Coordinates of C-alpha atoms and ligand atoms in Angstrom, one line a residue:
M1 CA 16.3 -15.8 -0.7
K2 CA 12.7 -15.6 0.2
I3 CA 10.9 -12.4 1.4
M4 CA 7.9 -12.8 3.8
K5 CA 6.0 -9.7 4.8
F6 CA 3.4 -9.6 7.6
G7 CA 0.9 -6.8 8.0
G8 CA -0.4 -5.1 11.1
T9 CA -3.1 -7.6 11.9
S10 CA -0.7 -10.5 11.4
V11 CA 1.4 -9.2 14.3
G12 CA -1.3 -7.3 16.1
K13 CA -1.9 -9.9 18.9
P14 CA 0.7 -11.9 20.8
E15 CA -0.8 -15.2 19.5
R16 CA -0.6 -13.9 16.0
M17 CA 3.0 -13.1 16.4
H18 CA 3.6 -16.6 17.7
Q19 CA 2.0 -17.9 14.6
V20 CA 4.2 -15.7 12.4
A21 CA 7.2 -17.4 14.1
Q22 CA 5.9 -20.7 13.0
L23 CA 5.2 -19.7 9.5
I24 CA 8.7 -18.3 8.9
T25 CA 10.4 -21.4 10.3
K26 CA 8.2 -24.0 8.5
D27 CA 10.4 -24.1 5.4
E28 CA 14.1 -23.4 6.1
S29 CA 15.4 -24.5 2.7
E30 CA 16.1 -20.9 1.7
P31 CA 17.3 -17.9 3.7
R32 CA 14.5 -15.6 4.5
I33 CA 14.0 -11.8 5.1
V34 CA 10.9 -11.2 7.1
V35 CA 9.4 -7.7 6.8
L36 CA 7.0 -6.6 9.6
S37 CA 4.5 -3.8 9.8
A38 CA 3.7 -2.1 13.1
L39 CA 1.1 -3.8 15.3
S40 CA -2.4 -3.0 13.9
G41 CA -3.6 0.4 15.1
T42 CA -0.2 1.6 16.1
T43 CA 0.6 3.8 13.1
N44 CA -2.8 5.4 13.3
S45 CA -2.1 6.2 17.0
L46 CA 1.3 7.6 16.1
V47 CA -0.3 9.8 13.4
A48 CA -2.7 11.1 16.0
I49 CA 0.1 11.7 18.4
G50 CA 2.1 13.7 15.8
D51 CA -1.0 15.6 14.8
A52 CA -1.7 16.6 18.4
M53 CA 1.8 17.7 18.9
A54 CA 1.8 19.7 15.7
A55 CA -1.4 21.4 16.9
G56 CA 0.3 22.2 20.2
Q57 CA -2.1 19.9 22.1
R58 CA 0.5 18.4 24.4
D59 CA -2.0 17.0 26.9
Q60 CA -3.8 15.2 24.2
A61 CA -0.6 13.8 22.8
K62 CA 0.6 12.7 26.2
E63 CA -2.7 10.9 26.8
A64 CA -2.4 9.1 23.5
I65 CA 1.2 8.1 24.2
D66 CA 0.3 6.7 27.6
K67 CA -2.6 4.8 26.2
L68 CA -0.4 3.3 23.5
E69 CA 2.3 2.4 26.0
A70 CA -0.3 0.6 28.2
H71 CA -1.2 -1.4 25.1
Y72 CA 2.4 -2.5 24.6
Q73 CA 2.8 -3.3 28.2
S74 CA 0.0 -5.7 28.2
F75 CA 1.0 -7.1 24.7
I76 CA 4.5 -8.2 26.0
K77 CA 3.0 -9.9 29.0
E78 CA 1.4 -12.4 26.7
L79 CA 4.2 -12.4 24.1
V80 CA 6.9 -14.0 26.1
K81 CA 7.1 -16.4 29.0
T82 CA 10.5 -16.2 30.7
D83 CA 11.5 -13.4 33.1
K84 CA 14.6 -12.7 31.0
A85 CA 12.6 -12.2 27.8
Y86 CA 10.0 -10.2 29.6
A87 CA 12.6 -7.9 31.1
K88 CA 14.1 -7.4 27.6
A89 CA 10.8 -6.6 26.0
K90 CA 9.9 -4.3 28.8
S91 CA 13.1 -2.3 28.4
I92 CA 12.5 -2.0 24.6
V93 CA 9.0 -0.7 25.2
S94 CA 10.2 1.8 27.9
E95 CA 13.0 3.0 25.6
H96 CA 10.7 3.8 22.7
F97 CA 8.0 5.5 24.9
E98 CA 10.7 7.4 26.7
F99 CA 11.7 8.7 23.2
L100 CA 8.1 9.7 22.5
N101 CA 7.9 11.5 25.8
I102 CA 11.2 13.4 25.1
I103 CA 9.8 14.5 21.7
L104 CA 6.8 15.8 23.5
K105 CA 9.0 18.3 25.3
I106 CA 10.9 19.7 22.4
S107 CA 9.6 21.9 19.6
F108 CA 7.8 20.0 16.9
S109 CA 9.0 19.7 13.3
E110 CA 8.2 17.7 10.2
A111 CA 11.3 15.6 10.7
L112 CA 10.3 14.8 14.2
S113 CA 6.9 13.6 13.0
K114 CA 8.6 11.0 10.9
D115 CA 10.6 9.9 13.9
I116 CA 7.4 9.4 15.7
L117 CA 5.9 7.3 12.9
A118 CA 8.9 5.1 12.8
Q119 CA 8.4 3.8 16.3
G120 CA 5.7 1.3 15.3
E121 CA 7.9 -0.8 13.0
L122 CA 10.9 -0.5 15.3
L123 CA 8.8 -1.8 18.2
S124 CA 7.2 -4.7 16.3
T125 CA 10.5 -6.0 14.9
K126 CA 12.4 -5.7 18.2
L127 CA 9.6 -7.3 20.2
F128 CA 9.4 -10.1 17.7
S129 CA 13.1 -10.6 17.9
V130 CA 12.9 -11.0 21.7
Y131 CA 10.2 -13.7 21.2
L132 CA 12.3 -15.5 18.6
E133 CA 15.3 -15.4 20.9
E134 CA 13.2 -16.8 23.7
K135 CA 12.2 -19.7 21.4
G136 CA 15.8 -20.3 20.5
I137 CA 15.2 -19.4 16.8
D138 CA 18.4 -18.1 15.4
H139 CA 18.0 -14.8 13.5
M140 CA 19.3 -11.3 13.0
L141 CA 17.6 -7.9 13.1
L142 CA 18.3 -6.0 9.9
P143 CA 17.9 -2.3 10.5
A144 CA 15.9 -0.9 7.5
L145 CA 17.3 2.5 8.3
E146 CA 20.7 1.2 7.2
F147 CA 19.7 0.2 3.7
M148 CA 16.3 1.6 2.7
T149 CA 16.7 5.0 1.1
I150 CA 14.6 7.5 -0.8
D151 CA 15.8 10.3 -3.0
A152 CA 14.9 14.0 -2.9
Q153 CA 11.6 13.2 -4.8
D154 CA 10.8 10.6 -2.1
E155 CA 11.4 7.8 -4.6
P156 CA 13.1 4.6 -3.4
Q157 CA 16.6 4.2 -4.8
L158 CA 16.6 0.6 -5.8
S159 CA 20.2 0.5 -6.9
T160 CA 21.5 2.0 -3.7
I161 CA 19.3 -0.3 -1.6
K162 CA 20.7 -3.3 -3.5
V163 CA 24.3 -2.4 -2.9
K164 CA 23.7 -1.6 0.8
L165 CA 21.5 -4.7 1.5
K166 CA 24.0 -7.0 -0.4
A167 CA 26.8 -5.8 1.8
I168 CA 24.9 -6.4 5.0
L169 CA 23.8 -9.8 3.9
Q170 CA 27.3 -10.8 2.8
Q171 CA 28.7 -9.8 6.2
N172 CA 26.1 -12.1 7.8
S173 CA 26.1 -14.9 5.3
N174 CA 26.0 -17.5 8.1
K175 CA 22.5 -16.3 9.1
K176 CA 19.4 -17.8 7.5
L177 CA 16.7 -15.6 9.0
F178 CA 16.6 -11.8 9.0
I179 CA 13.9 -9.6 10.5
T180 CA 13.5 -6.0 9.2
Q181 CA 11.1 -3.1 9.4
G182 CA 8.6 -2.3 6.7
Y183 CA 7.6 1.3 5.9
I184 CA 10.6 3.1 7.4
C185 CA 13.6 4.5 5.5
R186 CA 16.1 7.4 5.3
N187 CA 15.5 10.3 3.0
S188 CA 18.1 12.3 1.0
R189 CA 18.9 14.4 4.0
G190 CA 19.7 11.3 6.0
E191 CA 16.6 11.8 8.3
V192 CA 14.2 9.0 9.3
D193 CA 11.4 9.0 6.8
N194 CA 8.8 6.5 5.5
L195 CA 7.3 5.0 2.3
K196 CA 3.8 6.5 3.1
R197 CA 0.9 4.7 4.7
G198 CA 0.7 1.0 3.8
G199 CA 4.3 1.2 2.7
S200 CA 5.4 -2.1 4.2
D201 CA 4.3 -3.9 1.1
Y202 CA 6.6 -1.5 -0.9
T203 CA 9.5 -2.4 1.5
A204 CA 8.9 -6.1 0.8
S205 CA 8.8 -5.6 -2.9
L206 CA 12.0 -3.4 -2.9
V207 CA 13.8 -5.9 -0.7
A208 CA 12.7 -8.7 -2.9
A209 CA 14.0 -6.9 -6.0
A210 CA 17.2 -5.9 -4.2
A211 CA 17.9 -9.4 -3.0
N212 CA 16.7 -10.9 -6.3
A213 CA 14.5 -13.1 -4.2
S214 CA 12.8 -16.3 -5.4
V215 CA 9.5 -15.1 -4.1
C216 CA 7.9 -12.1 -2.3
E217 CA 5.2 -13.4 0.0
I218 CA 2.7 -10.8 1.4
W219 CA 0.8 -12.3 4.3
T220 CA -2.4 -10.7 5.3
D221 CA -5.7 -11.8 6.7
I222 CA -7.5 -12.6 3.5
D223 CA -6.8 -15.5 1.1
G224 CA -5.5 -13.4 -1.8
M225 CA -7.0 -10.9 -4.2
H226 CA -10.7 -11.4 -4.8
N227 CA -12.7 -10.7 -7.9
N228 CA -14.8 -8.0 -6.2
D229 CA -15.0 -6.2 -2.9
P230 CA -16.2 -8.7 -0.2
R231 CA -17.5 -5.8 1.9
I232 CA -19.9 -4.9 -0.8
V233 CA -21.0 -8.0 -2.6
K234 CA -22.2 -11.3 -1.0
K235 CA -20.0 -13.7 -2.9
T236 CA -16.5 -13.3 -4.1
L237 CA -13.8 -15.6 -5.3
P238 CA -10.1 -15.5 -4.8
I239 CA -8.0 -15.0 -8.0
E240 CA -5.3 -17.7 -8.4
Q241 CA -3.1 -15.9 -10.8
L242 CA -2.6 -12.3 -12.0
S243 CA 0.0 -10.6 -14.2
F244 CA 1.9 -7.7 -12.7
E245 CA 0.0 -5.4 -15.0
E246 CA -3.4 -6.7 -13.8
A247 CA -2.3 -6.6 -10.2
A248 CA -1.1 -3.0 -10.6
E249 CA -4.4 -1.9 -12.1
L250 CA -6.4 -3.6 -9.3
A251 CA -4.2 -2.2 -6.5
Y252 CA -4.3 1.2 -8.0
F253 CA -8.0 1.2 -8.6
G254 CA -9.0 0.1 -5.2
A255 CA -8.1 -3.4 -4.2
K256 CA -7.0 -2.8 -0.6
I257 CA -5.0 -5.9 -0.2
L258 CA -1.9 -4.6 -1.9
H259 CA -0.2 -1.2 -2.0
P260 CA -0.2 0.0 -5.6
T261 CA 3.4 1.2 -5.6
C262 CA 4.7 -2.2 -4.6
I263 CA 4.3 -3.8 -7.9
W264 CA 7.1 -2.3 -9.9
P265 CA 10.2 -3.4 -8.0
A266 CA 9.1 -7.1 -8.1
Q267 CA 8.0 -6.7 -11.7
Q268 CA 11.4 -5.2 -12.7
M269 CA 13.3 -8.2 -11.3
K270 CA 10.5 -10.7 -12.2
V271 CA 10.1 -11.8 -8.6
P272 CA 6.7 -13.6 -8.2
V273 CA 4.6 -12.0 -5.5
K274 CA 2.2 -14.2 -3.5
L275 CA -0.7 -12.9 -1.5
L276 CA -1.2 -15.4 1.4
N277 CA -3.5 -15.6 4.4
T278 CA -2.0 -16.0 7.9
M279 CA -5.4 -17.4 9.2
Q280 CA -5.4 -20.0 6.4
P281 CA -1.8 -20.7 5.5
E282 CA -2.6 -23.6 3.3
A283 CA -5.0 -21.6 1.1
L284 CA -3.6 -21.1 -2.5
G285 CA -3.8 -17.3 -2.3
T286 CA -3.0 -15.2 -5.4
T287 CA 0.2 -15.5 -7.4
I288 CA 1.4 -12.4 -9.3
T289 CA 3.9 -13.1 -12.1
Q290 CA 4.8 -12.0 -15.6
E291 CA 2.1 -14.4 -16.9
A292 CA -1.6 -13.6 -16.6
G293 CA -2.5 -17.3 -16.8
S294 CA -5.7 -16.8 -18.6
V295 CA -7.6 -14.4 -20.8
G296 CA -10.7 -12.4 -19.9
V297 CA -12.2 -10.5 -17.0
K298 CA -10.7 -11.3 -13.6
A299 CA -11.8 -8.7 -11.2
V300 CA -13.5 -5.4 -10.6
A301 CA -12.3 -2.8 -8.1
A302 CA -13.5 0.6 -7.0
K303 CA -11.7 3.8 -6.0
D304 CA -13.7 6.5 -4.2
G305 CA -13.1 10.1 -3.7
I306 CA -12.7 10.9 -7.3
I307 CA -13.0 14.5 -8.5
V308 CA -13.8 15.4 -12.1
I309 CA -12.6 18.6 -13.6
N310 CA -14.3 19.7 -16.9
I311 CA -12.6 22.2 -19.1
K312 CA -14.9 23.5 -21.8
S313 CA -13.6 25.8 -24.5
S314 CA -14.5 26.6 -28.0
R315 CA -10.9 27.6 -28.5
M316 CA -10.0 23.9 -28.3
L317 CA -11.7 23.3 -31.6
L318 CA -9.0 22.3 -34.1
A319 CA -6.3 23.8 -31.8
Y320 CA -3.1 22.0 -31.0
G321 CA -1.1 22.3 -27.8
F322 CA -4.3 22.6 -25.8
L323 CA -3.9 19.4 -23.9
R324 CA -0.2 20.1 -23.1
K325 CA -1.1 23.4 -21.5
I326 CA -3.8 21.7 -19.4
F327 CA -1.5 18.8 -18.3
E328 CA 1.2 21.3 -17.4
V329 CA -1.0 22.7 -14.7
F330 CA -1.5 19.3 -13.2
E331 CA 2.3 18.7 -13.4
K332 CA 3.0 21.9 -11.6
Y333 CA 0.9 20.8 -8.7
R334 CA 2.3 17.2 -8.8
T335 CA -1.3 15.9 -9.2
S336 CA -1.7 12.8 -11.2
I337 CA -4.6 12.3 -13.5
D338 CA -6.5 8.9 -13.4
M339 CA -9.0 9.2 -16.2
I340 CA -9.4 11.5 -19.2
T341 CA -12.0 11.9 -21.9
T342 CA -12.0 14.4 -24.6
S343 CA -14.5 15.8 -27.1
E344 CA -13.7 18.4 -29.7
V345 CA -14.6 21.2 -27.3
A346 CA -14.2 19.8 -23.9
V347 CA -11.8 17.7 -21.8
S348 CA -12.7 16.0 -18.5
V349 CA -10.0 14.7 -16.2
T350 CA -10.2 13.0 -12.9
I351 CA -7.9 13.3 -9.9
D352 CA -8.0 11.4 -6.6
H353 CA -7.3 14.1 -4.1
G354 CA -8.4 17.7 -3.9
G355 CA -5.2 19.0 -2.1
N356 CA -4.4 21.6 -4.8
L357 CA -7.8 21.8 -6.4
T358 CA -8.4 25.5 -5.8
S359 CA -5.0 26.4 -7.3
I360 CA -5.4 24.0 -10.2
V361 CA -8.9 25.4 -11.1
K362 CA -7.6 28.9 -10.9
E363 CA -4.8 28.2 -13.3
L364 CA -7.1 26.4 -15.7
E365 CA -9.6 29.2 -15.9
P366 CA -7.8 31.1 -18.7
F367 CA -8.4 28.0 -20.9
G368 CA -12.2 27.8 -20.7
T369 CA -15.1 27.3 -18.5
I370 CA -14.2 25.0 -15.6
T371 CA -16.6 22.9 -13.6
V372 CA -15.8 20.5 -10.8
E373 CA -17.8 17.5 -9.6
D374 CA -16.8 15.6 -6.5
N375 CA -18.0 12.3 -4.9
N376 CA -17.3 10.1 -7.9
T377 CA -16.0 6.5 -8.0
I378 CA -13.9 4.8 -10.6
I379 CA -15.0 1.3 -11.3
S380 CA -12.2 -0.6 -12.9
V381 CA -12.8 -3.9 -14.7
V382 CA -9.5 -5.7 -15.0
G383 CA -8.4 -8.8 -16.9
N384 CA -5.8 -10.0 -19.4
E385 CA -6.6 -9.0 -23.0
I386 CA -9.9 -7.8 -21.8
A387 CA -10.2 -5.2 -24.6
Q388 CA -10.1 -8.0 -27.1
T389 CA -12.5 -10.3 -25.3
K390 CA -15.5 -10.9 -27.5
D391 CA -18.8 -9.2 -26.5
M392 CA -17.0 -7.7 -23.5
L393 CA -18.3 -4.2 -24.0
S394 CA -21.8 -5.1 -24.9
K395 CA -22.0 -7.3 -21.8
L396 CA -20.6 -4.6 -19.7
F397 CA -22.9 -1.9 -20.8
E398 CA -25.9 -4.1 -20.7
T399 CA -25.1 -5.0 -17.2
L400 CA -24.8 -1.4 -16.3
T401 CA -28.0 -0.2 -17.9
P402 CA -29.4 1.3 -14.6
I403 CA -26.2 3.2 -13.8
P404 CA -25.5 6.8 -15.0
V405 CA -22.0 6.2 -16.2
R406 CA -20.2 9.5 -16.3
M407 CA -17.0 8.6 -18.1
V408 CA -15.5 5.6 -19.8
S409 CA -11.8 4.8 -20.4
Y410 CA -11.2 2.0 -22.8
G411 CA -8.2 1.0 -24.9
G412 CA -5.5 2.7 -22.8
S413 CA -4.3 -0.6 -21.7
K414 CA -5.3 -4.0 -23.0
H415 CA -6.3 -5.2 -19.5
N416 CA -8.5 -2.5 -18.2
V417 CA -11.8 -0.8 -18.8
S418 CA -12.6 2.0 -16.3
M419 CA -15.9 3.8 -15.7
L420 CA -16.7 6.7 -13.6
V421 CA -19.9 6.7 -11.6
P422 CA -21.4 8.9 -8.9
S423 CA -20.3 7.3 -5.6
S424 CA -23.9 6.9 -4.6
Y425 CA -24.1 4.2 -7.3
K426 CA -20.9 2.3 -6.3
T427 CA -22.6 -0.5 -4.4
Q428 CA -25.2 -1.1 -7.1
T429 CA -22.5 -1.0 -9.8
L430 CA -20.3 -3.6 -8.0
Q431 CA -23.3 -5.8 -7.4
L432 CA -24.5 -5.7 -10.9
L433 CA -21.0 -6.4 -12.2
N434 CA -20.6 -9.4 -9.8
K435 CA -23.7 -10.9 -11.4
G436 CA -23.2 -9.8 -15.0
L437 CA -19.5 -10.6 -15.4
F438 CA -19.0 -13.4 -12.9
G439 CA -22.4 -14.9 -12.4
L440 CA -22.1 -14.3 -8.6
E441 CA -24.5 -12.8 -6.2
Ligands
LIG1 N1 2.5 0.7 9.6 C1 2.4 1.4 8.3 C2 1.0 1.8 8.1 O1 0.1 1.5 8.9 C3 2.9 0.7 7.2 C4 2.2 -0.6 6.8 O2 1.6 -1.2 7.7 O3 2.3 -1.0 5.7 O4 0.7 2.5 7.2
LIG2 MG1 -1.1 -3.0 4.5

């Protein structure tokens, strides 16, 4: 079994969808499960529709629904050719927009907002299926809501997913091509839910693990993971091979191409993940496996919006149990810490969202003097055995001489050095590193 996931831009235009059909039928030596995102822009619109409804702005919601429907109406005109397929596509679009219009009339709830968000992936897969049918490509739609489940903590239940998916696949063992929705799932109450924004990658990795796939291909519009952010530096190079650990660090610390949560399921079942480019299907892309392939620095990534919380206390001196008390506050507010540095009298930690910042600060106050600094960026340097690479640190700090580095995290893992810099220095930092570590402009 092979998993092939296509993101929003890969299905965002009728001609792109046509190309996806070609890509998934090129090699038929293995059965395939194709995971699709919503058409690009759709989930953003659905979020806006939900927000407008939640705020009681029905007119605004209605306007956004109509605009989105018009987009789909013109999309299907170019998607299919025959009257029969067009009629089918049209009735699918009508059905889903009728549903949105019904929701508009009933009182809004959290559960309903999830139903709204699910329409994007339901539409993309159903419309794609109509196109495949028109082209005479045998396939089956696999409803993700029948096998993708999350528990009460919103964590996917891989073992349940495995059992459910296996049963469906076994019942349809004559089929060689399956199309399913990324992102959407059912929660522990049986309601429609989702795997959070960008979650289609997560779906793909979970399905790959559940089906013990030979490969999990993530098709986007760039030729794999690059050594640096192409939006910020002039020249970047794609990385051929990464270990799961390296990829996880890069995804978590800012590489946008892959959703950070999506590494563990594939890693657990040792399913190689390939990042491929729909616009350049022949390009090598990036392969993520158990093996790192080489030693040394591979890439840098940046994560913005980082908040530093400093806790300064003379009572920390020679005390034990101090860190535990601090960590408990973060645990209580389910806020994860990215970086931490300590001295004998102070601790600095970073978090990536300020959702519970006021409460956290309030609860930390009994432990010392608290100060908060926002607008920081974590710059992460990632590579296999990077910590053991000769002259690595001297090179790094020499390169960053002009940068006021605020925190450094080194030695936590063997393949990562992270630095915190004020966000205003992010561009300069990435540019200096591109030159200093990779010899690129
Ligand atoms: N459509 C969802 C989103 O835009 C999921 C995904 O594309 O991965 O967040
Ligand atoms: Mg994505």
